[in-house]
Coordinates of C-alpha atoms in Angstrom, one line a residue:
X14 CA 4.7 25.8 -55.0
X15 CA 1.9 28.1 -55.3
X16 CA 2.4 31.2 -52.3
X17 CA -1.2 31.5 -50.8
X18 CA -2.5 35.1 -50.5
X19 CA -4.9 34.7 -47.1
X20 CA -6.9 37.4 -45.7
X21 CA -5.3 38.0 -42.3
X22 CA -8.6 39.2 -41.0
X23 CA -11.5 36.7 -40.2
X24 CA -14.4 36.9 -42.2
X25 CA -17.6 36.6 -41.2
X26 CA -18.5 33.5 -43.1
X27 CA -15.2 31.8 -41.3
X28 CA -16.6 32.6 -37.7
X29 CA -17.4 29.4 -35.8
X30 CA -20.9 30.2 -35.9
X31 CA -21.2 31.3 -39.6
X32 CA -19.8 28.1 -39.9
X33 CA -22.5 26.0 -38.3
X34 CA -25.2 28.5 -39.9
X35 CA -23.5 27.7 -43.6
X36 CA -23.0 23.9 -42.7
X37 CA -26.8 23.6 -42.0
X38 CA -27.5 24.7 -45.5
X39 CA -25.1 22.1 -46.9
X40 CA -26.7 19.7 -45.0
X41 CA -30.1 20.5 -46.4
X42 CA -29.0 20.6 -49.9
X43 CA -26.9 17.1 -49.1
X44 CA -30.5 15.7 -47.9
X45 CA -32.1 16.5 -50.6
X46 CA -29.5 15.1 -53.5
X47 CA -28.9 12.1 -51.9
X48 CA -32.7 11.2 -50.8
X49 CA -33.5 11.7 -54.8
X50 CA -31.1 8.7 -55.2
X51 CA -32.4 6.0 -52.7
X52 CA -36.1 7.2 -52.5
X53 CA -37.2 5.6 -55.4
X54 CA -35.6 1.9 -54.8
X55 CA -37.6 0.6 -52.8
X56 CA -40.6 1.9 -54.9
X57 CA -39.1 0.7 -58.1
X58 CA -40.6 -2.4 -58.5
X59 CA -44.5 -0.7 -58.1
X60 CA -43.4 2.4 -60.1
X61 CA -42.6 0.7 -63.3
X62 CA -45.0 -2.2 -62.8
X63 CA -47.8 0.0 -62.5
X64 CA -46.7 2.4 -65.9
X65 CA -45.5 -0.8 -67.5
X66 CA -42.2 -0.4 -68.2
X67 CA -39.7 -2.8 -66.3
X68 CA -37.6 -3.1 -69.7
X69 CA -36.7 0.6 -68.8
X70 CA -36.2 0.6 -65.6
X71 CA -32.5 0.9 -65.5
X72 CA -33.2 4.6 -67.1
X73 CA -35.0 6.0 -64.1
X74 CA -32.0 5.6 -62.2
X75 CA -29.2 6.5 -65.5
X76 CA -31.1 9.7 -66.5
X77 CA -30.9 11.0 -63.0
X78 CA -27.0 10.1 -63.2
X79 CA -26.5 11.0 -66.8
X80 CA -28.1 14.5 -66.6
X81 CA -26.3 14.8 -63.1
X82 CA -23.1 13.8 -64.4
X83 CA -23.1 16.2 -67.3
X84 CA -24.0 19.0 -65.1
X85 CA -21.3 18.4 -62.6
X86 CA -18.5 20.1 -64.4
X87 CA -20.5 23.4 -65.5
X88 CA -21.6 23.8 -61.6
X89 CA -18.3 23.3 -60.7
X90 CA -16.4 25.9 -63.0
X91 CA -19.2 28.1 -63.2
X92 CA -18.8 28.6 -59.2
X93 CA -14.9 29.2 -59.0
X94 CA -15.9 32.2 -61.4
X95 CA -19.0 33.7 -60.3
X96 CA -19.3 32.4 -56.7
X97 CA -21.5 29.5 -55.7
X98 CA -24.2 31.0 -54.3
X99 CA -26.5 31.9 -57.2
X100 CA -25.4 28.0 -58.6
X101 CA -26.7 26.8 -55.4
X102 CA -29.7 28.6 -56.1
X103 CA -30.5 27.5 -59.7
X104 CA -29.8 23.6 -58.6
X105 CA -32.0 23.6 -56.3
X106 CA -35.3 25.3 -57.8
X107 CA -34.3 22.8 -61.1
X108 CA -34.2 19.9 -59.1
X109 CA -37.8 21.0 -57.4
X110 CA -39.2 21.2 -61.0
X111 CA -37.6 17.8 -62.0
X112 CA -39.4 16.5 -58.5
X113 CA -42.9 18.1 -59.8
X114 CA -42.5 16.6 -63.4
X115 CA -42.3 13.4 -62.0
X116 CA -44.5 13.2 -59.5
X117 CA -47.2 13.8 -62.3
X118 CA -45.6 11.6 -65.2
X119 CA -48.8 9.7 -66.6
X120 CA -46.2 6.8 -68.3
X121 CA -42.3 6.0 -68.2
X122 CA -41.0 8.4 -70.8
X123 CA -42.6 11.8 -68.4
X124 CA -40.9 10.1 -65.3
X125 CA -37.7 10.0 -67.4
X126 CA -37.8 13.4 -68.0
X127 CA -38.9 14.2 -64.4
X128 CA -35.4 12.6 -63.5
X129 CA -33.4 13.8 -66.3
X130 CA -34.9 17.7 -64.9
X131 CA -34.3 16.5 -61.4
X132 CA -30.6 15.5 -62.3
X133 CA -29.7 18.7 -64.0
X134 CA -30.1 20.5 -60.5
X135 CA -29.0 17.7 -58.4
X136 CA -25.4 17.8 -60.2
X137 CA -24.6 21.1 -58.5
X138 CA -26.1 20.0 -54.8
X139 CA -23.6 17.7 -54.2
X140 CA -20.5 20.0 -55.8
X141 CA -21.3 23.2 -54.6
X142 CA -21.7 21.0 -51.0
X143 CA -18.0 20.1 -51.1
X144 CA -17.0 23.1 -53.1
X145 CA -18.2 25.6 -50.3
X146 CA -16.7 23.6 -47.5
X147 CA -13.0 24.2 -49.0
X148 CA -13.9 27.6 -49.4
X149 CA -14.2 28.1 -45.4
X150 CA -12.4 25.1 -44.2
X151 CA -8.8 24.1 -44.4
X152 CA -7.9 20.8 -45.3
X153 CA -7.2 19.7 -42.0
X154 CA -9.9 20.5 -40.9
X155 CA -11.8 19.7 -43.1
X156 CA -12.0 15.6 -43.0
X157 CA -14.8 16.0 -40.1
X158 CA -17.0 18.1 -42.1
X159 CA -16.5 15.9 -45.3
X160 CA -17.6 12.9 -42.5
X161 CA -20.6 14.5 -41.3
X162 CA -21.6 15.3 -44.9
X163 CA -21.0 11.3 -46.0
X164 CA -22.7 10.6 -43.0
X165 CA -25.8 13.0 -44.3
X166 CA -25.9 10.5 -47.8
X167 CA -25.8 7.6 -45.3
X168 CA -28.9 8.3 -43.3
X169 CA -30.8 9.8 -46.3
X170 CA -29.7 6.5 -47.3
X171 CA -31.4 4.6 -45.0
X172 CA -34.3 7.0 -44.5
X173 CA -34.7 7.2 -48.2
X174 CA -36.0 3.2 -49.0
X175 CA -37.7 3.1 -45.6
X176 CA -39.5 6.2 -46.7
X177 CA -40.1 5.6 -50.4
X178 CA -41.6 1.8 -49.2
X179 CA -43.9 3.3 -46.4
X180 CA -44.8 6.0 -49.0
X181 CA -45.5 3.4 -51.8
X182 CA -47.2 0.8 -49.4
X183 CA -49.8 3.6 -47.7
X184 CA -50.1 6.4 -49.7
X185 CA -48.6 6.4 -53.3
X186 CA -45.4 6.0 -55.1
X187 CA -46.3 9.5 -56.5
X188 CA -45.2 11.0 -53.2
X189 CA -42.0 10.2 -53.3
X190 CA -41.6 13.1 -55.8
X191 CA -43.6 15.4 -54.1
X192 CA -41.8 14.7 -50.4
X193 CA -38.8 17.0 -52.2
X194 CA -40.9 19.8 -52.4
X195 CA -41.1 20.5 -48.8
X196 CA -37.5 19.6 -48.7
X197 CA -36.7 21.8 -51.3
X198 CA -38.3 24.6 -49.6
X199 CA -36.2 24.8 -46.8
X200 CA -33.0 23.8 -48.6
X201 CA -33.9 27.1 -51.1
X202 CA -34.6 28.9 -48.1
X203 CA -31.4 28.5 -46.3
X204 CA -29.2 29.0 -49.9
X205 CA -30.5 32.5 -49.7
X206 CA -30.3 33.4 -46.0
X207 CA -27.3 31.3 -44.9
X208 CA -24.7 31.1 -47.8
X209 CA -22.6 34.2 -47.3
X210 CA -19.7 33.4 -49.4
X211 CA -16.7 34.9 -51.0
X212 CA -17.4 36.1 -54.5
X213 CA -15.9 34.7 -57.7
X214 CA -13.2 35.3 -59.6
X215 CA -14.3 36.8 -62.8
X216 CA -17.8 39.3 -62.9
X217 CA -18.0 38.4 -66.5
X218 CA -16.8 34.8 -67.8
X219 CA -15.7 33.6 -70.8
X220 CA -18.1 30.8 -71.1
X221 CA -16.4 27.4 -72.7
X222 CA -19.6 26.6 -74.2
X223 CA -18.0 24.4 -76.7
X224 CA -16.1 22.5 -74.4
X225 CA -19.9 21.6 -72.1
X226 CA -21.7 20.8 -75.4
X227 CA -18.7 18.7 -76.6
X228 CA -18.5 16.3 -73.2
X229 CA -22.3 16.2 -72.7
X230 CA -22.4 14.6 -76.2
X231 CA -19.7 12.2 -75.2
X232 CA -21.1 11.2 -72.0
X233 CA -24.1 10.9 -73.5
X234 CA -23.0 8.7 -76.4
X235 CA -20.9 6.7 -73.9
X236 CA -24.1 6.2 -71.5
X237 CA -26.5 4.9 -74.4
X238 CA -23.6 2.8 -75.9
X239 CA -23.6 1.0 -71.7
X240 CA -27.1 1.1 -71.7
X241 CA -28.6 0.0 -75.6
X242 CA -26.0 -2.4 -76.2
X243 CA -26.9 -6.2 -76.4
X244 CA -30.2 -5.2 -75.2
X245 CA -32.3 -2.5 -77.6
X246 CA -29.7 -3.5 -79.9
X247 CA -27.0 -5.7 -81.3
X248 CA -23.1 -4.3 -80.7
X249 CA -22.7 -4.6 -84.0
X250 CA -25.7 -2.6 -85.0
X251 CA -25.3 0.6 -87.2
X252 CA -27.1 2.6 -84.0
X253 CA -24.6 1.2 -81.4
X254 CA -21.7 1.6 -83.8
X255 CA -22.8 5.2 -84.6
X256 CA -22.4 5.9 -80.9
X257 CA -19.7 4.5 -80.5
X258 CA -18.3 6.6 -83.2
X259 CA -19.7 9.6 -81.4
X260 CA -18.1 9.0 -78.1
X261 CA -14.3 9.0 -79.9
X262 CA -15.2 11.9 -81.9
X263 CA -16.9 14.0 -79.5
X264 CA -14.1 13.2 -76.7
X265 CA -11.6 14.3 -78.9
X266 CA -13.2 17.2 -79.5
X267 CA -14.0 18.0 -75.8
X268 CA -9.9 17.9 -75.6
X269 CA -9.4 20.2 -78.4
X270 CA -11.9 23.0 -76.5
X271 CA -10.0 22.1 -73.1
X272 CA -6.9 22.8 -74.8
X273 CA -8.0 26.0 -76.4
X274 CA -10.5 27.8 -73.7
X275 CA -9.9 30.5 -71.8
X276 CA -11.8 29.2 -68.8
X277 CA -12.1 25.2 -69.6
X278 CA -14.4 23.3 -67.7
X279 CA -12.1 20.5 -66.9
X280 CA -8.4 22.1 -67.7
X281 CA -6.3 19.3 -69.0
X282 CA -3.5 20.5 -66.1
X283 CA -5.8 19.0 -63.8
X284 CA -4.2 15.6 -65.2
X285 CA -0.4 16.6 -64.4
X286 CA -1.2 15.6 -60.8
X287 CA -0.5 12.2 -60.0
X288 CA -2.5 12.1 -56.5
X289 CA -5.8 13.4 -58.6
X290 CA -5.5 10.8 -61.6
X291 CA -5.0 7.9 -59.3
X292 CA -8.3 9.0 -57.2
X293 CA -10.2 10.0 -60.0
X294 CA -9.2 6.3 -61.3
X295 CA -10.2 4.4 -57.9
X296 CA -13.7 6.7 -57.4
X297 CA -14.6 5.8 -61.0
X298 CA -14.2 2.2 -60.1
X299 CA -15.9 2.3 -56.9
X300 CA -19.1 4.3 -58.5
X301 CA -19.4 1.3 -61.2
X302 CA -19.9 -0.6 -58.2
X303 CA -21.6 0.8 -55.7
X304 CA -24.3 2.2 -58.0
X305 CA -24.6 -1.1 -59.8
X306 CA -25.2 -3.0 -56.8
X307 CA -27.5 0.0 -54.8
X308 CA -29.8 0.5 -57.4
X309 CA -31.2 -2.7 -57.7
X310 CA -30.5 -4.6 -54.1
X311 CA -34.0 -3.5 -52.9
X312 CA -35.9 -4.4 -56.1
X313 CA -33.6 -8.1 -55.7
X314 CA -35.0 -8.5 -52.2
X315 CA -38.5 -7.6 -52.8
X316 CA -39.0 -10.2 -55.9
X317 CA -36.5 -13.1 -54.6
X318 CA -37.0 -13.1 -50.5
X319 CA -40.8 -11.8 -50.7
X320 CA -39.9 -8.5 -49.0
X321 CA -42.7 -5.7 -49.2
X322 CA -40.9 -2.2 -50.0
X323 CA -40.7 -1.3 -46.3
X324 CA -38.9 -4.6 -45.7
X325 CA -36.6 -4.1 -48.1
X326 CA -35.7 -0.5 -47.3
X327 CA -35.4 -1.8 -43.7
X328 CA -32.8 -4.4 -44.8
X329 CA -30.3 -2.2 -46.2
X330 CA -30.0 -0.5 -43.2
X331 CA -26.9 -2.2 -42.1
X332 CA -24.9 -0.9 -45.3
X333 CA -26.0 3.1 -44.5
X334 CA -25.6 2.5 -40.7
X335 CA -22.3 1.6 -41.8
X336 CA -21.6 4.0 -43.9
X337 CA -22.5 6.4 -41.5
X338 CA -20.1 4.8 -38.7
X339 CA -17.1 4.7 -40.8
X340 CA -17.8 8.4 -42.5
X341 CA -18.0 10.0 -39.4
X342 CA -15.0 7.9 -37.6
X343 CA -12.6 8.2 -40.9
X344 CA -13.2 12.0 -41.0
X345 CA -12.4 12.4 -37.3
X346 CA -9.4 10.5 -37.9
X347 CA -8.0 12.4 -40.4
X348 CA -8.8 15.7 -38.9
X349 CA -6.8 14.4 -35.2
X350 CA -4.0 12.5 -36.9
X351 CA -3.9 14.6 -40.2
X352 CA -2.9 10.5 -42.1
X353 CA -5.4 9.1 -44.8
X354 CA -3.8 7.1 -47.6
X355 CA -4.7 3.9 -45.4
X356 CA -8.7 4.9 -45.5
X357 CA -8.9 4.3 -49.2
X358 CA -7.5 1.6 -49.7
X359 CA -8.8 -0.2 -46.9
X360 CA -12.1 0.9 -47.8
X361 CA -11.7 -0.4 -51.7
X362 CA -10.9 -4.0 -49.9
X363 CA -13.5 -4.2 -48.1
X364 CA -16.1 -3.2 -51.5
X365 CA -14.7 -6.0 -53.0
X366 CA -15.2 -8.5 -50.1
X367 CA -18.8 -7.1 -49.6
X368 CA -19.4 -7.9 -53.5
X369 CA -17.9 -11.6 -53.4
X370 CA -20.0 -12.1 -50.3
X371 CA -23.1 -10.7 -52.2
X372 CA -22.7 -12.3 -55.4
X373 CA -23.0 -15.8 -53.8
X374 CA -26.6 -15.6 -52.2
X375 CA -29.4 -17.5 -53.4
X376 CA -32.4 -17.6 -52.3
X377 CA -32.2 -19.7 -49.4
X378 CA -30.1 -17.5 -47.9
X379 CA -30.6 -16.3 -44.6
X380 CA -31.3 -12.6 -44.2
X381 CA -28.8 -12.3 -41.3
X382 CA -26.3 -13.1 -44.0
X383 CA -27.5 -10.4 -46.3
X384 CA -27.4 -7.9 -43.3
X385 CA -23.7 -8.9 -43.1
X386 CA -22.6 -8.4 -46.9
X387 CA -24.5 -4.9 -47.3
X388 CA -22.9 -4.3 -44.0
X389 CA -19.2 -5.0 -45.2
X390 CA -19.8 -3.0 -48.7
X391 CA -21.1 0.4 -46.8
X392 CA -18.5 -0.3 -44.3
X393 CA -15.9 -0.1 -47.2
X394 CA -17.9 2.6 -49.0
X395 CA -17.9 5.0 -45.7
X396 CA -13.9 4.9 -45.5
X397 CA -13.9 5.3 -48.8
X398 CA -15.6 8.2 -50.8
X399 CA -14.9 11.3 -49.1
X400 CA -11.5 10.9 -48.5
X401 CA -10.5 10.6 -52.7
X402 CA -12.6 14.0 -52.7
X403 CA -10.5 15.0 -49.5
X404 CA -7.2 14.4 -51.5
X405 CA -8.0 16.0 -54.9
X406 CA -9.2 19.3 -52.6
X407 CA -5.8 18.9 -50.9
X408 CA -4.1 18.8 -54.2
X409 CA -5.4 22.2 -55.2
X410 CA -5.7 25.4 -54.5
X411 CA -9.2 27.4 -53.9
X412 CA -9.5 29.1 -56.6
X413 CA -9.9 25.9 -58.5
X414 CA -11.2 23.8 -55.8
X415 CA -15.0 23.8 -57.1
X416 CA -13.5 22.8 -60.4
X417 CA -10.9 20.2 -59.4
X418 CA -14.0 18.8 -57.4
X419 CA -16.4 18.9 -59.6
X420 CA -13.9 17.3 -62.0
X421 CA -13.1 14.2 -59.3
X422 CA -16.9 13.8 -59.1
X423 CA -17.8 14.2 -62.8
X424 CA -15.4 10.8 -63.3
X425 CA -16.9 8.6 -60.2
X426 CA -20.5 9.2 -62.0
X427 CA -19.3 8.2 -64.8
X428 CA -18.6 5.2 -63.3
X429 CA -22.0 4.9 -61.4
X430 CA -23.8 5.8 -65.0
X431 CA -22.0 2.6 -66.8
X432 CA -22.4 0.9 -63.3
X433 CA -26.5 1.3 -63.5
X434 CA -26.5 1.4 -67.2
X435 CA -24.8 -1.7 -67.9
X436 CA -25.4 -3.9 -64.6
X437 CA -29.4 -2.9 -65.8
X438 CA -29.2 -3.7 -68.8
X439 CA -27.5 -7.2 -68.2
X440 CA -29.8 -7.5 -65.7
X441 CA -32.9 -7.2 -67.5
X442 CA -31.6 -9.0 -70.8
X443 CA -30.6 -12.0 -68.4
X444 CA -33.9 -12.0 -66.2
X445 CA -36.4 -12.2 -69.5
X446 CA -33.9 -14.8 -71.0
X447 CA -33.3 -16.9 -67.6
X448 CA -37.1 -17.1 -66.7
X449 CA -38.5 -17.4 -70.3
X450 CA -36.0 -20.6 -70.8
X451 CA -37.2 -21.9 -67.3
X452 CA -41.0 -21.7 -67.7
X453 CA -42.7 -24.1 -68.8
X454 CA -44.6 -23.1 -71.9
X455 CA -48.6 -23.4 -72.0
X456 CA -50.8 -22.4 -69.1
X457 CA -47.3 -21.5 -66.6
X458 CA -46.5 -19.0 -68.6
X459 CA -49.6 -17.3 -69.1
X460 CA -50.2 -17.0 -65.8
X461 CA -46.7 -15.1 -65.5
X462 CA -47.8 -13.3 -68.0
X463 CA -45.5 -10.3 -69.4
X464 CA -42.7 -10.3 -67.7
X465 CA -41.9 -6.5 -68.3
X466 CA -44.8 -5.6 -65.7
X467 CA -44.5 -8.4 -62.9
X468 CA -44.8 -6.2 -59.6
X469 CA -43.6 -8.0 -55.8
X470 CA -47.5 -8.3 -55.2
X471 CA -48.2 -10.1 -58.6
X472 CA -45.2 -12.6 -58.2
X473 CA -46.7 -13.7 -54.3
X474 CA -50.0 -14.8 -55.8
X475 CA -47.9 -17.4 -58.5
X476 CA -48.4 -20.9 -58.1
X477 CA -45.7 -22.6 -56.1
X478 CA -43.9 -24.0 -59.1
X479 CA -44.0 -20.8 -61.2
X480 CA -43.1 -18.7 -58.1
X481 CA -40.1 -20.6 -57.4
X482 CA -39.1 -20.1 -61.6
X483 CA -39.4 -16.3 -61.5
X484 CA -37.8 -16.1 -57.6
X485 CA -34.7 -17.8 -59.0
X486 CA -34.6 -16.3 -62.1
X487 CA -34.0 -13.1 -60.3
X488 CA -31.4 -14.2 -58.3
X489 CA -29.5 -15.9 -61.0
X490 CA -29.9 -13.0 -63.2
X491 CA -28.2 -10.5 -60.7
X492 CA -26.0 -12.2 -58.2
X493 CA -23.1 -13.2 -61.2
X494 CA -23.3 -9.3 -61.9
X495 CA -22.2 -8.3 -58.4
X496 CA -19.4 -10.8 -58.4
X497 CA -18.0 -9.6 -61.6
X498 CA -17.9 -6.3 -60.3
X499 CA -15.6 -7.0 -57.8
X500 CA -12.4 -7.4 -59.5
X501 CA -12.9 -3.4 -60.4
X502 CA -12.5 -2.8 -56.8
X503 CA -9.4 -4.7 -56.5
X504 CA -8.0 -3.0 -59.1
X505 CA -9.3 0.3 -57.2
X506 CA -6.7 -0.9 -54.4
X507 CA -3.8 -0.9 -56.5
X508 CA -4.1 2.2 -57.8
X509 CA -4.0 3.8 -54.1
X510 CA -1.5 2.2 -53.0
X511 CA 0.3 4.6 -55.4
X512 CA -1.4 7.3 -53.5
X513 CA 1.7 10.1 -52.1
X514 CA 0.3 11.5 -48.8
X515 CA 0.5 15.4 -49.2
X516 CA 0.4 17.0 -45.6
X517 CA -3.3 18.3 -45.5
X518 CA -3.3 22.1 -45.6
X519 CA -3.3 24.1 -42.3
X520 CA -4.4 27.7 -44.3
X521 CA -7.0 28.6 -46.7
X522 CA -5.3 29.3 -50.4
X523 CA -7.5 31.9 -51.6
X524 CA -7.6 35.1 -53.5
X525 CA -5.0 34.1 -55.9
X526 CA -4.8 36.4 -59.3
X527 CA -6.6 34.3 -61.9
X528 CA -3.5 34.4 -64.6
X529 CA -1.7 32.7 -61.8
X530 CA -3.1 29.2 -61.9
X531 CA -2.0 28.6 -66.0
X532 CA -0.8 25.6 -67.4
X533 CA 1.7 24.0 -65.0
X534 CA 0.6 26.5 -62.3
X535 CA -1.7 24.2 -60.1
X536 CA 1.3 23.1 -58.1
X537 CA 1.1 22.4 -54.8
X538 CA 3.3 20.5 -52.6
X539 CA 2.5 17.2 -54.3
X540 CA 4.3 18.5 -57.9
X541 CA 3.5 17.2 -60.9

């Protein structure tokens, strides 16, 4: 067991209201990462009808994810050796850019690389959030904050399509780029006054520069393997194989650098620890899921039930007011009673049933039912999410915490990129497919016209019989995706029932000399 070294003087960041001071700047930073994610739903089906590009749709919410997800382990390591203050910094002025780029892209390949900007500062907001919170918060204490911050990605959550469909109904889609901005702003503004932190470990670090370009490759390979294949291109294709090729390669030699590095971005005695493998497992699982059934529930309720954007964003309030409920009560749970192995598992079970009871609608369905199934998956989602982060933070101590985090999060968007990725591009493949086979050929289908830019407006002017082609035809193209995804949340349970419930941390494990935490030194009361 690691001895902490703890500074037996209060610091000024750990006074109650440094605290709240520091907290409001997570918040802020939280808003701002989590808005980027739900904002555009809602305004989805306009934004790519309008620059004609439904076929690549599915990459305005994967580049975001992709760019995010590389990102997430360089914030994270980069932090636990310089301090994250100055990261906080650089994330958020990147993301700003990323929101400018956007909100001016002319077609769909500028928007991509609006959101591919966007996502290489919104990997750090959401680290460096839960990073800094370990840094001035012990473990038991800490489950409340980590509430109020899931319940932060909950309201965003619901703010975010109610916004980005009044946005897209009365002024322009356009705006839901430049409503960051502002955002932005103040988020920048309280990084610089608010975040007093303790520094990092090392003034001058020895950069594992082979080890980030090795795993962006990878999970860059992996992502366009998820996202090309069966739909740009046969699986069997030279291109896909190639990639395929490039995702073995590149991973083995990402473990090579990890092996090797003084300072590795995700060090390969992270995976000694039973209690971090098995959440790092279940929040992969749960990302493929709840990404690949968020991203596209609005877009599913605007072209099947007739829902304008507002409507829609409106409608997925019961899974963020969930969310929020269950965040906020889970958190104060575990901070009063200190036990949390339940909360996962519970939560995983109840992802599952929210996906079975989802992948059955049809377009008769009654929206009270709806309300109900996105209810029961952010229910399960809430209880969920932040307690896996909650448990890898308990498993380590401060000085790697950012890491360890970063690590944990780097694997659950993994799973929300091959979520999006593939779920889209099944989703797309099967909705050209299911409504080109259904429509009658001659005058029907030329009043459909191309597929690739039907918008929720366009598909309410169809006649009756071609409107009820292309309303089923979305619903039968989606709905089998969501109930296939729900074995992967079962198996999510499983794994944490394997869970070992460490005691949550009473102290602060800081300080500690950086030749201490070697290979087989990240021990902590758990063991390896």
């Amino acid at each position: 067991m690691i001895v902490s070294s703890t500074n037996p003087r209060p610091r000024s960041h750990e006074s109650r209201r440094g605290i709240i001071l520091l907290f409001i700047g997570l918040v802020l930073a939280m808003l701002l990462a989590s808005l980027s994610q739900t904002v555009l739903s809602a305004a989805m089906p306009t934004m790519v009808g309008e620059l004609g590009g439904v076929d690549q749709m599915l990459w305005v919410m994967t580049a975001y994810i992709l760019a995010s997800t590389i990102m997430m382990p360089i914030y994270g390591k980069m932090s636990d050796l310089i301090g994250r203050k100055g990261p906080m910094i650089f994330a958020i002025v990147t993301f700003m850019a990323g929101s400018v780029i956007g909100a001016l892209a002319p077609d769909m390949t500028v928007l991509i690389v609006g959101r591919i900007v966007q996502g290489l500062g919104g990997g750090g907001l959401i680290i460096l959030s839960q990073a800094i919170i370990a840094d001035v918060v012990p473990a038991r204490e800490r489950g409340k904050y980590m509430g109020i911050i899931g319940a932060v990605f909950a309201v965003s959550s619901v703010a975010g399509p109610l916004l980005g469909g009044w946005l897209t109904e009365e002024v322009d889609w356009r705006w839901t780029f430049w409503i960051n901005i502002p955002l932005g702003a103040l988020a920048l503004a309280a990084a610089i006054t608010l975040l007093h932190l303790p520094k990092g470990t090392n003034s001058k670090p020895k950069i594992d520069v082979f080890g980030m370009m090795t795993l962006a490759a990878a999970t860059a390979s992996l992502i366009l393997v998820a996202s090309w294949g069966g739909n740009d291109y046969e699986w069997t294709s030279p291109v896909i194989l190639s990639l395929i090729a490039a995702t073995v390669v590149f991973g083995v030699l990402f473990v090579f650098a990890e092996r090797h590095a003084v300072e590795p971005i995700i060090p390969l005695v992270l995976f000694r620890h039973r209690n971090f493998n098995l959440a790092t497992a279940a929040g992969l699982l749960i990302g493929v899921a709840m990404f690949g059934a968020i991203g596209y529930l609005p877009t599913y309720l605007q072209m099947t039930f007739g829902a304008d954007a507002t409507m829609a964003g409106i409608l997925m309030v019961p899974m963020m007011g969930m969310m929020l409920i269950t965040s906020l009560l889970s958190g104060w749970l575990v901070s009063k009673y200190g036990r949390y192995k339940w909360m996962p598992i519970v939560g995983a079970a109840l992802v599952a049933l929210g996906l079975v009871l989802l992948g059955t609608m049809t377009p008769e369905t009654p929206l009270w039912r709806f309300c109900m199934d996105v209810g029961m998956l952010g229910m399960g989602l809430g209880i969920n999410m932040q307690i896996l982060v909650l448990i890898v933070q308990n498993t380590f101590p401060n000085r790697v915490v950012g890491t360890a985090t970063a690590a944990n999060n780097f694997f659950r968007q993994i799973g929300a990129s091959l979520g999006s990725a593939v779920i889209g591009s099944l989703f797309a493949v099967r909705l050209v497919d299911i409504i080109g086979t259904r429509l009658p050929s001659g005058a029907a289908a030329a009043q459909v016209g191309d597929i690739a830019s039907l918008t929720p407006h366009s598909v309410l002017e169809l006649p009756a019989s071609v409107h009820e082609v292309v309303v089923h035809g979305y619903n039968d193209a989606l709905t089998p995706l969501l109930l296939g995804m729900a074995p992967l949340a079962l198996v999510a349970v499983v794994l944490l029932c394997f869970i070992k419930e460490v005691p949550l941390k009473t102290t602060i494990e800081r300080d500690i000399a950086p030749d201490a935490v070697g290979e087989g030194q990240l021990i902590t009361d758990e063991g390896v």
